Coordinates of C-alpha atoms in Angstrom, one line a residue:
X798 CA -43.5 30.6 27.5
X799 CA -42.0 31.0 23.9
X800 CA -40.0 27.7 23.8
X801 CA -40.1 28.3 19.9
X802 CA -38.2 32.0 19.4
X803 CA -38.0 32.6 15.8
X804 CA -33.9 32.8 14.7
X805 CA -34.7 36.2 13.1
X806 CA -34.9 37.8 16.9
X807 CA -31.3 35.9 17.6
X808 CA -28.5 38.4 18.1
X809 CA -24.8 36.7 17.4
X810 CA -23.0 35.4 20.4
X811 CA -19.4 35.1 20.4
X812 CA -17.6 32.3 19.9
X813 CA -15.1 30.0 21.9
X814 CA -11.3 31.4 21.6
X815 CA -10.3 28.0 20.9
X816 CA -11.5 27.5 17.4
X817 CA -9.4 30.3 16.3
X818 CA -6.5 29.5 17.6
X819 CA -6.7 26.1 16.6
X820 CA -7.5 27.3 13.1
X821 CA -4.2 29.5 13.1
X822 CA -2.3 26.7 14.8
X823 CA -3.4 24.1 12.3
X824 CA -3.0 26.7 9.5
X825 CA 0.9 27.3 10.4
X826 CA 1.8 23.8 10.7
X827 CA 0.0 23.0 6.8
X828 CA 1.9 26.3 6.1
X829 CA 5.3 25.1 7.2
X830 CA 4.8 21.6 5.8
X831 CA 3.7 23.2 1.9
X832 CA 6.3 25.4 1.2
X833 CA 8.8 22.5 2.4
X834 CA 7.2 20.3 -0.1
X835 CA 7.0 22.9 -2.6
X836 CA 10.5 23.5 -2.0
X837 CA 11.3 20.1 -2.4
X838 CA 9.1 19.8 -5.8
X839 CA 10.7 23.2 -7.2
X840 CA 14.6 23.0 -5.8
X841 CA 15.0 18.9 -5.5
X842 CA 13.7 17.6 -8.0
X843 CA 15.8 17.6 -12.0
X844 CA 12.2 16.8 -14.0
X845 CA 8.8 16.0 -13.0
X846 CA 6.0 13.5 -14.0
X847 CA 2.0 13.9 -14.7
X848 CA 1.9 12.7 -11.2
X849 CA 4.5 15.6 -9.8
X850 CA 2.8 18.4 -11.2
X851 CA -0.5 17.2 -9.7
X852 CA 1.0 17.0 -6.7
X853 CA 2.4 20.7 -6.7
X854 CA -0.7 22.0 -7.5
X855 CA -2.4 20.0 -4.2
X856 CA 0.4 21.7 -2.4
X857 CA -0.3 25.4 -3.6
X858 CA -4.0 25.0 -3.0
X859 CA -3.2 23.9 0.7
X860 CA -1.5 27.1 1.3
X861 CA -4.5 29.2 0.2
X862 CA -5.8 30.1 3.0
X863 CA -3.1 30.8 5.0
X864 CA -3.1 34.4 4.4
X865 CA -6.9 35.2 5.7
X866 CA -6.6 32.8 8.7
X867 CA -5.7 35.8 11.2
X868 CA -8.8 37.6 10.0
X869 CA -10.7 35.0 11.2
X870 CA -8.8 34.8 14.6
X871 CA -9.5 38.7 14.8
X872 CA -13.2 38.1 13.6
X873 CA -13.4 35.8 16.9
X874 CA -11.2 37.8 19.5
X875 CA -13.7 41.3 18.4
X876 CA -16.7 39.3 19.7
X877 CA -17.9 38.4 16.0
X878 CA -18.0 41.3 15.1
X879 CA -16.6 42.2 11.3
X880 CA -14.9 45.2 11.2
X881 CA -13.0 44.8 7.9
X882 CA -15.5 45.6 5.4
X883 CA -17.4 43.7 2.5
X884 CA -14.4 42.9 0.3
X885 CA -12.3 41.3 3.0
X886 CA -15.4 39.2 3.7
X887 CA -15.2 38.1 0.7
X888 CA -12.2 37.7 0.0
X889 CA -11.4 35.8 3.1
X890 CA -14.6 33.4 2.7
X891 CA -13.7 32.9 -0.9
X892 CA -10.3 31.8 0.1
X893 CA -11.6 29.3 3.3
X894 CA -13.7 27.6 0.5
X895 CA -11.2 27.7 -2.3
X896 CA -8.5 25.7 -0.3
X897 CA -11.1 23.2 0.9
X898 CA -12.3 22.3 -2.3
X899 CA -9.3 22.9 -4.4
X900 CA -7.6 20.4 -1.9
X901 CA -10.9 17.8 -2.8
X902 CA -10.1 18.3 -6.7
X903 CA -7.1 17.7 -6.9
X904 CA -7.0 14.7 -4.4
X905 CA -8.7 13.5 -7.0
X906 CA -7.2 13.6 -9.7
X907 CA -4.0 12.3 -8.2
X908 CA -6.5 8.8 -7.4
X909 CA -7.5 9.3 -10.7
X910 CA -4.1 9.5 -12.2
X911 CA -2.8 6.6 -10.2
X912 CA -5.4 4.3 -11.6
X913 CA -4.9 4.8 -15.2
X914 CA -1.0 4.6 -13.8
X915 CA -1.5 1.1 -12.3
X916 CA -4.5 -0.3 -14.4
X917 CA -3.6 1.0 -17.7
X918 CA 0.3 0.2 -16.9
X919 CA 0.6 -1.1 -20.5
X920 CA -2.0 1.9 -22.6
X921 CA -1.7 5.3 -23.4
X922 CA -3.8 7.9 -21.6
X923 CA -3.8 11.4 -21.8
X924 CA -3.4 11.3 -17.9
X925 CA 0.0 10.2 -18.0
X926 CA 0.8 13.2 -20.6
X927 CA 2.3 16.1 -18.2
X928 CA 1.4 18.6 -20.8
X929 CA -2.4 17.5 -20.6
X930 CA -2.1 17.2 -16.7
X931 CA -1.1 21.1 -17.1
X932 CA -4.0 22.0 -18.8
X933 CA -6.3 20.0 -16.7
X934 CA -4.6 21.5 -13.9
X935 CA -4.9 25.3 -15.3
X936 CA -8.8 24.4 -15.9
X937 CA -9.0 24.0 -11.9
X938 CA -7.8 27.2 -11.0
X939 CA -9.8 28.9 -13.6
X940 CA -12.9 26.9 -12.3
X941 CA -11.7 27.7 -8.3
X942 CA -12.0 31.3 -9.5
X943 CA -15.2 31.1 -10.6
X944 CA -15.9 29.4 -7.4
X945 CA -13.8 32.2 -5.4
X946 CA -16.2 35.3 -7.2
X947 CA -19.9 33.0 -6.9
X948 CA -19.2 32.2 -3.0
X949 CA -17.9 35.3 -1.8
X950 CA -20.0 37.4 -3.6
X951 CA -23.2 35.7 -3.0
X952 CA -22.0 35.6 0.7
X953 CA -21.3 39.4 1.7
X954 CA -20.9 40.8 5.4
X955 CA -24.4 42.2 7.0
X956 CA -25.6 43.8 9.6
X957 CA -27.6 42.0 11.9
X958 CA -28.4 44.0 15.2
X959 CA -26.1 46.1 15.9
X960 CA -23.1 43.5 14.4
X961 CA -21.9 43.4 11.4
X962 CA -21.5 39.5 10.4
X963 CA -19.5 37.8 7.8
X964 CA -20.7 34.1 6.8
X965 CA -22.6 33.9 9.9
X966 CA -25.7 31.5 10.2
X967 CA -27.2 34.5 12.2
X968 CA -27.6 36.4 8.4
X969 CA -30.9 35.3 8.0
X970 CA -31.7 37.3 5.3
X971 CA -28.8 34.9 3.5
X972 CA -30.4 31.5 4.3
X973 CA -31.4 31.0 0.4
X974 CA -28.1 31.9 -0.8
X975 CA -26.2 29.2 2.2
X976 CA -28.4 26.5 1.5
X977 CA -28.3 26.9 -2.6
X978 CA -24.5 27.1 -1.9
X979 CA -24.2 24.4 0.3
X980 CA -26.3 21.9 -1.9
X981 CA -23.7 22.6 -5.0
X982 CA -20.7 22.1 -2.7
X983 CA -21.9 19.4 -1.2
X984 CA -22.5 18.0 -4.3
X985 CA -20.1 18.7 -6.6
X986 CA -17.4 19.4 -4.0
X987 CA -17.5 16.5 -1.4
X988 CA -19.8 13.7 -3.0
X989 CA -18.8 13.5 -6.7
X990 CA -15.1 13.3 -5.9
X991 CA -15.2 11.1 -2.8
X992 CA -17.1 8.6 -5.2
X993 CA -14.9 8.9 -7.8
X994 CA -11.6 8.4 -5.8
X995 CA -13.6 5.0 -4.3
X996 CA -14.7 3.8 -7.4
X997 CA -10.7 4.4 -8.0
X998 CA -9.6 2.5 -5.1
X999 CA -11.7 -0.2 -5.8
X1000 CA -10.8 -0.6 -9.4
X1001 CA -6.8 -0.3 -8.6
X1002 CA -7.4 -3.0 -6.0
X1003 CA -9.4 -4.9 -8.5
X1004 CA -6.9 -4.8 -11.3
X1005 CA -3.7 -5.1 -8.8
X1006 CA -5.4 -9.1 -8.0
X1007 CA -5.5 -9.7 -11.2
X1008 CA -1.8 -9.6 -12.1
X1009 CA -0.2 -13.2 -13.0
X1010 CA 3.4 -14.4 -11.4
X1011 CA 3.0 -11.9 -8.6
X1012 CA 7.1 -11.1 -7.6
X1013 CA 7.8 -9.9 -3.9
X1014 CA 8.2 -6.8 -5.6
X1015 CA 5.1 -6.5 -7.3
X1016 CA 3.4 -7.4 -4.0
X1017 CA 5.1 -4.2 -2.4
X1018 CA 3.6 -2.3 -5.6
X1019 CA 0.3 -3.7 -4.7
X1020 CA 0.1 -2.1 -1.6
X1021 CA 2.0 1.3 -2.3
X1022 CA -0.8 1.4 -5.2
X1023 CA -3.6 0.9 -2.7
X1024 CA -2.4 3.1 0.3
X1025 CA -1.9 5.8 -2.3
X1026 CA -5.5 6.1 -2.9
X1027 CA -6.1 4.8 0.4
X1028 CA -4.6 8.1 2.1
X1029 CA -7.1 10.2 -0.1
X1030 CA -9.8 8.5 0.9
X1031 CA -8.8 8.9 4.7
X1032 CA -8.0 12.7 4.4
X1033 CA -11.7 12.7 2.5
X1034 CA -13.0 10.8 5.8
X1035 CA -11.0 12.9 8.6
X1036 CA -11.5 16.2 7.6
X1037 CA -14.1 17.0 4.7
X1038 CA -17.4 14.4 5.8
X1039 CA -17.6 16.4 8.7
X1040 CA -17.5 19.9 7.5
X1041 CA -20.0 19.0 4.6
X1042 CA -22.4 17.0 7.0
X1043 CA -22.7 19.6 9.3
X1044 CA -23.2 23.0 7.2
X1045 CA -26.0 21.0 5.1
X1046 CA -27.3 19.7 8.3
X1047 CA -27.2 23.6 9.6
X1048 CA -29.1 25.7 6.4
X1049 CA -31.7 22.8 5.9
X1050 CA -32.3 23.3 9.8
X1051 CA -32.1 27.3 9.8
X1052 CA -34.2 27.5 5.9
X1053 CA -37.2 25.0 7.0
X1054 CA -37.3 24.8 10.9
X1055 CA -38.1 27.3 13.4
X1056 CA -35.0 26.7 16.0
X1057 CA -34.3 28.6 19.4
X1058 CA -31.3 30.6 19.4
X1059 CA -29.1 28.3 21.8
X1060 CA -29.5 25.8 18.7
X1061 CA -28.4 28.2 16.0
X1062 CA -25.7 28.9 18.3
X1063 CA -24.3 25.0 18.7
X1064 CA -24.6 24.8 14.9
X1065 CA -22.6 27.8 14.2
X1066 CA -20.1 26.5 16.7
X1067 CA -19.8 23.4 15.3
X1068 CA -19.4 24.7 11.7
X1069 CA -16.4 26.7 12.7
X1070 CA -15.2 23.4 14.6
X1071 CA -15.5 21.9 11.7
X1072 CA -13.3 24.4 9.5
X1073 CA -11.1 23.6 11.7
X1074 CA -11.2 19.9 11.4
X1075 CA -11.0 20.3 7.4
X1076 CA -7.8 22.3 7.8
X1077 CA -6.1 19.1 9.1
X1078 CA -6.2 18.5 5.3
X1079 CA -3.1 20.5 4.9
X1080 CA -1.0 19.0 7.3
X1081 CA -1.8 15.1 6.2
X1082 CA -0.8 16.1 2.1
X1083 CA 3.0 16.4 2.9
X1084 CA 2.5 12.7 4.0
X1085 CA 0.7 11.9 0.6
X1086 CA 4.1 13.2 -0.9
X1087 CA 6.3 11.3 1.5
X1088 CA 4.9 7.8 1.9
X1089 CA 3.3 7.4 -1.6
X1090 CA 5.8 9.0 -4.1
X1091 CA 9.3 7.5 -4.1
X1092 CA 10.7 10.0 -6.1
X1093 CA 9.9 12.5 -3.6
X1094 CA 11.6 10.5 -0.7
X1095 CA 14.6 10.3 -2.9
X1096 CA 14.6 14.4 -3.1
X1097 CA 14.5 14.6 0.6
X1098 CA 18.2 13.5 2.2
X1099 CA 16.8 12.6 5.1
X1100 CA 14.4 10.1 3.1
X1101 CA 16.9 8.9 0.7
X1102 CA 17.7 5.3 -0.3
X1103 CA 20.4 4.3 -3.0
X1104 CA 18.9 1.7 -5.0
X1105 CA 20.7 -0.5 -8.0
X1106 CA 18.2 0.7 -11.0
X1107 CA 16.5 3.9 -12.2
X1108 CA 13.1 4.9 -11.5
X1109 CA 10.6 4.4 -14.4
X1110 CA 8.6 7.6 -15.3
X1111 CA 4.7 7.3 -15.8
X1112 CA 5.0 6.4 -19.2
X1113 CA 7.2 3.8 -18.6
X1114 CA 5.6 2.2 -15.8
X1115 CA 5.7 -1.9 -15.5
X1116 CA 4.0 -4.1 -13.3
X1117 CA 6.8 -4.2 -10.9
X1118 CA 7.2 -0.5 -11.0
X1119 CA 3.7 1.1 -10.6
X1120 CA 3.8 3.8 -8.0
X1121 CA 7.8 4.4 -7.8
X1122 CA 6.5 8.1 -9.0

C-alpha cells in the first residue's frame, strides 16, 4: 500500500466552478467601484493633494487585473487545462500578482503619508510634496514592472501529463522557482509593508495622545487619523495574510515533503480560494476613499456636506484639521 505517492505521478484535477466565478464576481464589483472613484478623482475633483494622487494610483492598480480574470474563469471551465499559450500565462499571472502587491504598496504609502500628515502636522516632508509623491509613485510602477517580467517569466505554462498548466502546484519541475518567488513576496510584499503601516498606526495613535487642549474637533481628527490607517491594516488582515500564508505554507510543503496527491490538491484549491479572498481588496479601497478622505466625500453629491470654512491642503494641515484630505 503506497500511502506516500510521490507528487511527480499527480495528474491535475480540475477545480471547483465556484472559485472562478467568485473571482469574476469579486473582480466586477472592484471594477465598478474603481473607475467610479477614478471618475470621481479625475472629473470631481478642481486640484489634488500628495494624499489624492496616492490614492489614484491605489485605484488604477486595483483595476489591474480585471482584464485577465476571464482567462482564469476559462482556465477552470476547460478542466485546468491552458490552452492560451505561454505569453498569456504570463501575462495573466503577472497581472494577478501585480494588482495584489501594487494594492500592498501603495496602501502603504497612503499610512505612510498620513503619519508624516498627522505627526509632522507642523514640519516639512517631502511626503506632503505632490511632485515627490509623483515620482515616488512612478518608481512603483517601474518596480511593479520589473515584478510583472521576473514572475511571469520565471512562472511559464508546462506540460504535465497530457495538460498543459499555467501557475499550477502540479509543475513540479517549477517548485524552486515558486518557493524562491514566494519567499521574496512574502517578504518584501506582505511582511515589510504590513509592519510598516503598524508601526504607522501605532506612532499616529501615539502622537494623536499627545496633543495638549484636545477640542471636540480634534477628538473627531483623532479618530479619522486612526481609522484611516486602521482600514489598511484591516484590508492587510482580510484579504492578503491569507493568500501569503497559504502559498508559503504550499511550496515549502510540495519543495521538502513528499505529499499524496489528494493533499496537493486541497492546497491548490485553497490557493485559488485565496486569490479570491485577496481580490476583496478591490472592493474595500473605494471605502478607504469614502470614509477617510473628506475631500472625496465632498466630490461625491450624494456624500456632500456644506460646511462654514475651507479645507486645509496637506501642507497646511493643523491639529484640528489632520485628515480633512
Amino acid at each position: 500500500m503506497n500511502n506516500s505517492s510521490d507528487f511527480e505521478s499527480c495528474q491535475p484535477r480540475p477545480q471547483p466552478m465556484s472559485i472562478p466565478v467568485l473571482m469574476c464576481l469579486v473582480s466586477f464589483i472592484g471594477f465598478i467601484l474603481n473607475v467610479f472613484s477614478l471618475w470621481v478623482f479625475c472629473c470631481r475633483l478642481p486640484s489634488w493633494s500628495a494624499g489624492t494622487v496616492l490614492q489614484f494610483n491605489l485605484a488604477l492598480s486595483d483595476i489591474l487585473a480585471t482584464p485577465v480574470t476571464p482567462l482564469m474563469a476559462v482556465y477552470f471551465a476547460m478542466g485546468n487545462d491552458w490552452s492560451f499559450g505561454k505569453v498569456l500565462c504570463t501575462v495573466m499571472v503577472a497581472f494577478l500578482s501585480a494588482q495584489f502587491y501594487g494594492s500592498t504598496i501603495f496602501l502603504t504609502l497612503i499610512s505612510f503619508h498620513r503619519y508624516k500628515v498627522v505627526a509632522h502636522f507642523n514640519k516639512s516632508s517631502r511626503m506632503k510634496d505632490k511632485s515627490f509623491i509623483k515620482k515616488l509613485c512612478a518608481g512603483v510602477w517601474l518596480f511593479l514592472l520589473a515584478h510583472l517580467l521576473v514572475y511571469g517569466f520565471a512562472t511559464p505554462s508546462t506540460k504535465v501529463g497530457k495538460i498543459t498548466q499555467c501557475y499550477s502546484f502540479s509543475q513540479r519541475s517549477q517548485k524552486n522557482s515558486f518557493f524562491i518567488i514566494s519567499c521574496v513576496l512574502v517578504s518584501v510584499g506582505f511582511l515589510l509593508p504590513l509592519s510598516i503601516s503598524a508601526t504607522c498606526y501605532i506612532c499616529v495613535k501615539n502622537a494623536l495622545a499627545r496633543l495638549n487642549n484636545i477640542t471636540p474637533k480634534s477628538l473627531k481628527v483623532k479618530f479619522k487619523s486612526q481609522r484611516m490607517i486602521q482600514m489598511c491594516l484591516i484590508i492587510f488582515g482580510i484579504c492578503f495574510l491569507p493568500m501569503n500564508v497559504i502559498r508559503t505554507t504550499a511550496v515549502v510543503v510540495l519543495k521538502f515533503y513528499r505529499v499524496q496527491c489528494h493533499v496537493s490538491d486541497h492546497l491548490q484549491t485553497a490557493y485559488y480560494a485565496s486569490w479570491v479572498i485577496a481580490g476583496l481588496n478591490c472592493c474595500l479601497d473605494p471605502l478607504l476613499y469614502c470614509f477617510g478622505s473628506q475631500t472625496f466625500r465632498d466630490a461625491v453629491p450624494s456624500f456632500r456636506v456644506k460646511t462654514a470654512e475651507p479645507q486645509p491642503s496637506d501642507t497646511e494641515m493643523t491639529p484640528n484639521h489632520i485628515l480633512t484630505t
